Amino acid sequence: DKLRAIAPVSIVSVEGDPMTASDLTPRAMGLAVDFSKITARRDSFVVMVQGNALGGAEVAVETREGGWVIRESTNIMNGMIDQKTTLETDRSLAPTKLVQNTSMQGQALKTDITFADGRAKGTAMTASQTGPKTIAVDAELPVGTLDSDALQTVLPLFRWQADATFT
């Protein structure tokens, strides 16, 4: 609306089809995934650069009463970035608790978020040139939201086929 005061505005999709401003508003919807296929497992990978190991990550999916625990450990450049994440979810991978401890070039950072009653609340730290900064988190959490730390767990659950689309 602010742009309309300056000049005419047209919103179009990447295909060039007309859109309205409401088309840009995210809508909660269920994922087309089969949550019964989640299994406890462990996976890891190494990041290689010019034939040399630069870092790696390990992800473990574990059962817990009422859901899952996803534990991730990442180390890049021999500790330049070292991160440990614990994400607790319900059976449909909806987040209930996130704790993340990171060391980035010697700066200790921590995120501690609880997800309940349609909200995400807690604190998160970000790195800066003047040292870590803590921010308060209190955000609406739309139904169907997944934490990005669950992405590696949820991707194999999609119904992959030649004409599949996901929004």
PDB file of C-alpha atoms in Angstrom:
ATOM      1  CA  ASP A   1       0.000   0.000   0.000  1.00  0.00           C
ATOM      2  CA  LYS A   2       2.883   2.406   0.698  1.00  0.00           C
ATOM      3  CA  LEU A   3       4.179   1.930  -2.825  1.00  0.00           C
ATOM      4  CA  ARG A   4       0.779   2.804  -4.331  1.00  0.00           C
ATOM      5  CA  ALA A   5       1.276   6.359  -3.061  1.00  0.00           C
ATOM      6  CA  ILE A   6       4.390   6.620  -5.236  1.00  0.00           C
ATOM      7  CA  ALA A   7       3.463   4.702  -8.382  1.00  0.00           C
ATOM      8  CA  PRO A   8       1.071   2.085  -9.782  1.00  0.00           C
ATOM      9  CA  VAL A   9       1.761  -1.395  -8.362  1.00  0.00           C
ATOM     10  CA  SER A  10       1.257  -4.764 -10.031  1.00  0.00           C
ATOM     11  CA  ILE A  11       1.953  -8.070  -8.303  1.00  0.00           C
ATOM     12  CA  VAL A  12       2.681 -11.055 -10.523  1.00  0.00           C
ATOM     13  CA  SER A  13       3.855 -14.619  -9.955  1.00  0.00           C
ATOM     14  CA  VAL A  14       7.175 -15.883 -11.334  1.00  0.00           C
ATOM     15  CA  GLU A  15       5.137 -17.202 -14.274  1.00  0.00           C
ATOM     16  CA  GLY A  16       3.742 -13.689 -14.901  1.00  0.00           C
ATOM     17  CA  ASP A  17       0.208 -14.430 -13.648  1.00  0.00           C
ATOM     18  CA  PRO A  18      -1.566 -11.604 -11.768  1.00  0.00           C
ATOM     19  CA  MET A  19      -1.671 -11.882  -7.968  1.00  0.00           C
ATOM     20  CA  THR A  20      -3.264  -9.913  -5.127  1.00  0.00           C
ATOM     21  CA  ALA A  21      -1.620  -8.729  -1.917  1.00  0.00           C
ATOM     22  CA  SER A  22      -3.530 -11.436  -0.011  1.00  0.00           C
ATOM     23  CA  ASP A  23      -1.825 -14.072  -2.209  1.00  0.00           C
ATOM     24  CA  LEU A  24       1.435 -13.097  -0.470  1.00  0.00           C
ATOM     25  CA  THR A  25       0.058 -13.820   3.009  1.00  0.00           C
ATOM     26  CA  PRO A  26       1.244 -17.217   4.276  1.00  0.00           C
ATOM     27  CA  ARG A  27      -1.542 -19.676   5.013  1.00  0.00           C
ATOM     28  CA  ALA A  28      -1.232 -22.575   7.419  1.00  0.00           C
ATOM     29  CA  MET A  29      -1.835 -25.962   5.852  1.00  0.00           C
ATOM     30  CA  GLY A  30      -0.957 -29.525   6.623  1.00  0.00           C
ATOM     31  CA  LEU A  31       2.068 -31.120   5.024  1.00  0.00           C
ATOM     32  CA  ALA A  32       1.537 -33.939   2.555  1.00  0.00           C
ATOM     33  CA  VAL A  33       3.844 -36.259   4.458  1.00  0.00           C
ATOM     34  CA  ASP A  34       3.508 -39.671   6.037  1.00  0.00           C
ATOM     35  CA  PHE A  35       4.610 -39.154   9.662  1.00  0.00           C
ATOM     36  CA  SER A  36       4.343 -42.906  10.310  1.00  0.00           C
ATOM     37  CA  LYS A  37       7.581 -43.302   8.332  1.00  0.00           C
ATOM     38  CA  ILE A  38       9.694 -41.429  10.888  1.00  0.00           C
ATOM     39  CA  THR A  39      12.205 -43.767  12.460  1.00  0.00           C
ATOM     40  CA  ALA A  40      14.920 -43.350  15.031  1.00  0.00           C
ATOM     41  CA  ARG A  41      18.171 -43.039  13.113  1.00  0.00           C
ATOM     42  CA  ARG A  42      21.554 -41.395  12.877  1.00  0.00           C
ATOM     43  CA  ASP A  43      23.101 -39.717   9.837  1.00  0.00           C
ATOM     44  CA  SER A  44      26.320 -37.848   9.241  1.00  0.00           C
ATOM     45  CA  PHE A  45      28.266 -36.157   6.499  1.00  0.00           C
ATOM     46  CA  VAL A  46      31.624 -34.512   5.948  1.00  0.00           C
ATOM     47  CA  VAL A  47      32.138 -31.240   4.074  1.00  0.00           C
ATOM     48  CA  MET A  48      35.021 -31.629   1.615  1.00  0.00           C
ATOM     49  CA  VAL A  49      36.822 -28.696  -0.039  1.00  0.00           C
ATOM     50  CA  GLN A  50      39.465 -29.510  -2.636  1.00  0.00           C
ATOM     51  CA  GLY A  51      39.759 -33.005  -1.208  1.00  0.00           C
ATOM     52  CA  ASN A  52      40.180 -31.849   2.387  1.00  0.00           C
ATOM     53  CA  ALA A  53      37.669 -32.300   5.202  1.00  0.00           C
ATOM     54  CA  LEU A  54      36.516 -28.813   6.226  1.00  0.00           C
ATOM     55  CA  GLY A  55      33.860 -29.886   8.690  1.00  0.00           C
ATOM     56  CA  GLY A  56      30.873 -32.090   9.156  1.00  0.00           C
ATOM     57  CA  ALA A  57      27.596 -32.742  10.864  1.00  0.00           C
ATOM     58  CA  GLU A  58      25.791 -35.538  12.623  1.00  0.00           C
ATOM     59  CA  VAL A  59      22.026 -35.717  13.102  1.00  0.00           C
ATOM     60  CA  ALA A  60      20.259 -38.187  15.393  1.00  0.00           C
ATOM     61  CA  VAL A  61      16.505 -38.735  15.522  1.00  0.00           C
ATOM     62  CA  GLU A  62      15.416 -40.353  18.792  1.00  0.00           C
ATOM     63  CA  THR A  63      12.041 -41.332  20.193  1.00  0.00           C
ATOM     64  CA  ARG A  64      10.638 -39.701  23.314  1.00  0.00           C
ATOM     65  CA  GLU A  65       7.269 -39.962  24.972  1.00  0.00           C
ATOM     66  CA  GLY A  66       4.780 -38.143  22.769  1.00  0.00           C
ATOM     67  CA  GLY A  67       7.200 -37.385  19.960  1.00  0.00           C
ATOM     68  CA  TRP A  68      10.781 -37.059  18.846  1.00  0.00           C
ATOM     69  CA  VAL A  69      14.126 -35.532  19.790  1.00  0.00           C
ATOM     70  CA  ILE A  70      16.345 -34.333  16.955  1.00  0.00           C
ATOM     71  CA  ARG A  71      19.965 -33.779  17.977  1.00  0.00           C
ATOM     72  CA  GLU A  72      22.377 -32.096  15.611  1.00  0.00           C
ATOM     73  CA  SER A  73      26.081 -31.450  16.003  1.00  0.00           C
ATOM     74  CA  THR A  74      27.978 -29.392  13.417  1.00  0.00           C
ATOM     75  CA  ASN A  75      31.644 -28.432  13.343  1.00  0.00           C
ATOM     76  CA  ILE A  76      33.105 -26.270  10.569  1.00  0.00           C
ATOM     77  CA  MET A  77      36.799 -25.412  10.145  1.00  0.00           C
ATOM     78  CA  ASN A  78      38.020 -27.195  13.274  1.00  0.00           C
ATOM     79  CA  GLY A  79      35.726 -25.318  15.621  1.00  0.00           C
ATOM     80  CA  MET A  80      35.473 -21.929  13.932  1.00  0.00           C
ATOM     81  CA  ILE A  81      31.762 -22.769  14.039  1.00  0.00           C
ATOM     82  CA  ASP A  82      30.659 -25.428  16.504  1.00  0.00           C
ATOM     83  CA  GLN A  83      26.962 -25.952  17.069  1.00  0.00           C
ATOM     84  CA  LYS A  84      24.889 -28.385  19.109  1.00  0.00           C
ATOM     85  CA  THR A  85      21.101 -28.396  18.735  1.00  0.00           C
ATOM     86  CA  THR A  86      18.379 -30.290  20.575  1.00  0.00           C
ATOM     87  CA  LEU A  87      14.889 -29.967  19.126  1.00  0.00           C
ATOM     88  CA  GLU A  88      11.976 -31.691  20.871  1.00  0.00           C
ATOM     89  CA  THR A  89       8.838 -32.216  18.796  1.00  0.00           C
ATOM     90  CA  ASP A  90       5.485 -33.914  18.956  1.00  0.00           C
ATOM     91  CA  ARG A  91       4.679 -36.929  16.740  1.00  0.00           C
ATOM     92  CA  SER A  92       4.030 -34.664  13.734  1.00  0.00           C
ATOM     93  CA  LEU A  93       7.389 -32.888  14.184  1.00  0.00           C
ATOM     94  CA  ALA A  94       5.719 -29.711  15.497  1.00  0.00           C
ATOM     95  CA  PRO A  95       8.330 -28.085  17.766  1.00  0.00           C
ATOM     96  CA  THR A  96       7.874 -28.044  21.539  1.00  0.00           C
ATOM     97  CA  LYS A  97      11.389 -27.049  22.734  1.00  0.00           C
ATOM     98  CA  LEU A  98      14.588 -25.841  21.033  1.00  0.00           C
ATOM     99  CA  VAL A  99      17.961 -25.463  22.714  1.00  0.00           C
ATOM    100  CA  GLN A 100      20.942 -24.508  20.588  1.00  0.00           C
ATOM    101  CA  ASN A 101      24.477 -23.828  21.797  1.00  0.00           C
ATOM    102  CA  THR A 102      26.884 -22.343  19.286  1.00  0.00           C
ATOM    103  CA  SER A 103      30.450 -21.125  19.350  1.00  0.00           C
ATOM    104  CA  MET A 104      31.209 -18.840  16.421  1.00  0.00           C
ATOM    105  CA  GLN A 105      34.784 -17.607  16.216  1.00  0.00           C
ATOM    106  CA  GLY A 106      35.003 -17.843  19.989  1.00  0.00           C
ATOM    107  CA  GLN A 107      31.656 -16.152  20.740  1.00  0.00           C
ATOM    108  CA  ALA A 108      29.345 -18.357  22.803  1.00  0.00           C
ATOM    109  CA  LEU A 109      25.727 -18.117  21.651  1.00  0.00           C
ATOM    110  CA  LYS A 110      22.613 -19.804  23.022  1.00  0.00           C
ATOM    111  CA  THR A 111      19.034 -20.108  21.850  1.00  0.00           C
ATOM    112  CA  ASP A 112      16.346 -21.409  24.200  1.00  0.00           C
ATOM    113  CA  ILE A 113      12.796 -21.393  22.816  1.00  0.00           C
ATOM    114  CA  THR A 114       9.617 -23.076  24.088  1.00  0.00           C
ATOM    115  CA  PHE A 115       6.711 -23.624  21.687  1.00  0.00           C
ATOM    116  CA  ALA A 116       3.233 -23.772  23.252  1.00  0.00           C
ATOM    117  CA  ASP A 117      -0.282 -22.387  22.878  1.00  0.00           C
ATOM    118  CA  GLY A 118       0.416 -21.022  19.387  1.00  0.00           C
ATOM    119  CA  ARG A 119       3.520 -19.072  20.434  1.00  0.00           C
ATOM    120  CA  ALA A 120       7.299 -19.387  20.405  1.00  0.00           C
ATOM    121  CA  LYS A 121       8.851 -17.804  23.520  1.00  0.00           C
ATOM    122  CA  GLY A 122      12.358 -17.583  24.909  1.00  0.00           C
ATOM    123  CA  THR A 123      15.673 -15.983  24.034  1.00  0.00           C
ATOM    124  CA  ALA A 124      18.139 -16.132  21.172  1.00  0.00           C
ATOM    125  CA  MET A 125      21.649 -14.790  20.913  1.00  0.00           C
ATOM    126  CA  THR A 126      23.240 -13.426  17.748  1.00  0.00           C
ATOM    127  CA  ALA A 127      26.900 -12.771  17.029  1.00  0.00           C
ATOM    128  CA  SER A 128      28.102  -9.230  16.370  1.00  0.00           C
ATOM    129  CA  GLN A 129      31.399  -7.359  16.138  1.00  0.00           C
ATOM    130  CA  THR A 130      30.817  -5.944  19.617  1.00  0.00           C
ATOM    131  CA  GLY A 131      29.976  -9.328  21.137  1.00  0.00           C
ATOM    132  CA  PRO A 132      26.884 -11.496  21.511  1.00  0.00           C
ATOM    133  CA  LYS A 133      23.485  -9.835  21.665  1.00  0.00           C
ATOM    134  CA  THR A 134      20.472 -11.452  23.340  1.00  0.00           C
ATOM    135  CA  ILE A 135      17.016 -10.893  21.938  1.00  0.00           C
ATOM    136  CA  ALA A 136      13.694 -11.834  23.470  1.00  0.00           C
ATOM    137  CA  VAL A 137      11.506 -14.087  21.347  1.00  0.00           C
ATOM    138  CA  ASP A 138       7.720 -13.969  21.596  1.00  0.00           C
ATOM    139  CA  ALA A 139       6.160 -14.772  18.251  1.00  0.00           C
ATOM    140  CA  GLU A 140       2.932 -16.219  16.942  1.00  0.00           C
ATOM    141  CA  LEU A 141       3.383 -19.790  15.750  1.00  0.00           C
ATOM    142  CA  PRO A 142       0.956 -20.762  12.973  1.00  0.00           C
ATOM    143  CA  VAL A 143      -0.449 -24.297  13.034  1.00  0.00           C
ATOM    144  CA  GLY A 144       1.722 -26.638  10.971  1.00  0.00           C
ATOM    145  CA  THR A 145       4.967 -24.751  11.581  1.00  0.00           C
ATOM    146  CA  LEU A 146       8.127 -26.843  11.536  1.00  0.00           C
ATOM    147  CA  ASP A 147      11.456 -25.711  12.924  1.00  0.00           C
ATOM    148  CA  SER A 148      14.200 -25.597  10.281  1.00  0.00           C
ATOM    149  CA  ASP A 149      16.163 -28.092  12.390  1.00  0.00           C
ATOM    150  CA  ALA A 150      13.509 -30.713  11.507  1.00  0.00           C
ATOM    151  CA  LEU A 151      14.009 -30.272   7.753  1.00  0.00           C
ATOM    152  CA  GLN A 152      16.464 -33.146   7.315  1.00  0.00           C
ATOM    153  CA  THR A 153      14.013 -35.407   9.162  1.00  0.00           C
ATOM    154  CA  VAL A 154      10.903 -34.347   7.226  1.00  0.00           C
ATOM    155  CA  LEU A 155      12.271 -34.345   3.660  1.00  0.00           C
ATOM    156  CA  PRO A 156      12.198 -38.148   3.240  1.00  0.00           C
ATOM    157  CA  LEU A 157       8.546 -38.160   4.392  1.00  0.00           C
ATOM    158  CA  PHE A 158       7.221 -36.199   1.411  1.00  0.00           C
ATOM    159  CA  ARG A 159       5.384 -38.160  -1.249  1.00  0.00           C
ATOM    160  CA  TRP A 160       8.039 -37.752  -3.922  1.00  0.00           C
ATOM    161  CA  GLN A 161       6.891 -38.289  -7.508  1.00  0.00           C
ATOM    162  CA  ALA A 162       7.668 -36.787 -10.911  1.00  0.00           C
ATOM    163  CA  ASP A 163       4.958 -34.082 -10.766  1.00  0.00           C
ATOM    164  CA  ALA A 164       5.179 -33.323  -7.025  1.00  0.00           C
ATOM    165  CA  THR A 165       4.943 -29.700  -5.899  1.00  0.00           C
ATOM    166  CA  PHE A 166       5.298 -28.290  -2.392  1.00  0.00           C
ATOM    167  CA  THR A 167       4.403 -24.780  -1.221  1.00  0.00           C
TER     168      THR A 167
END
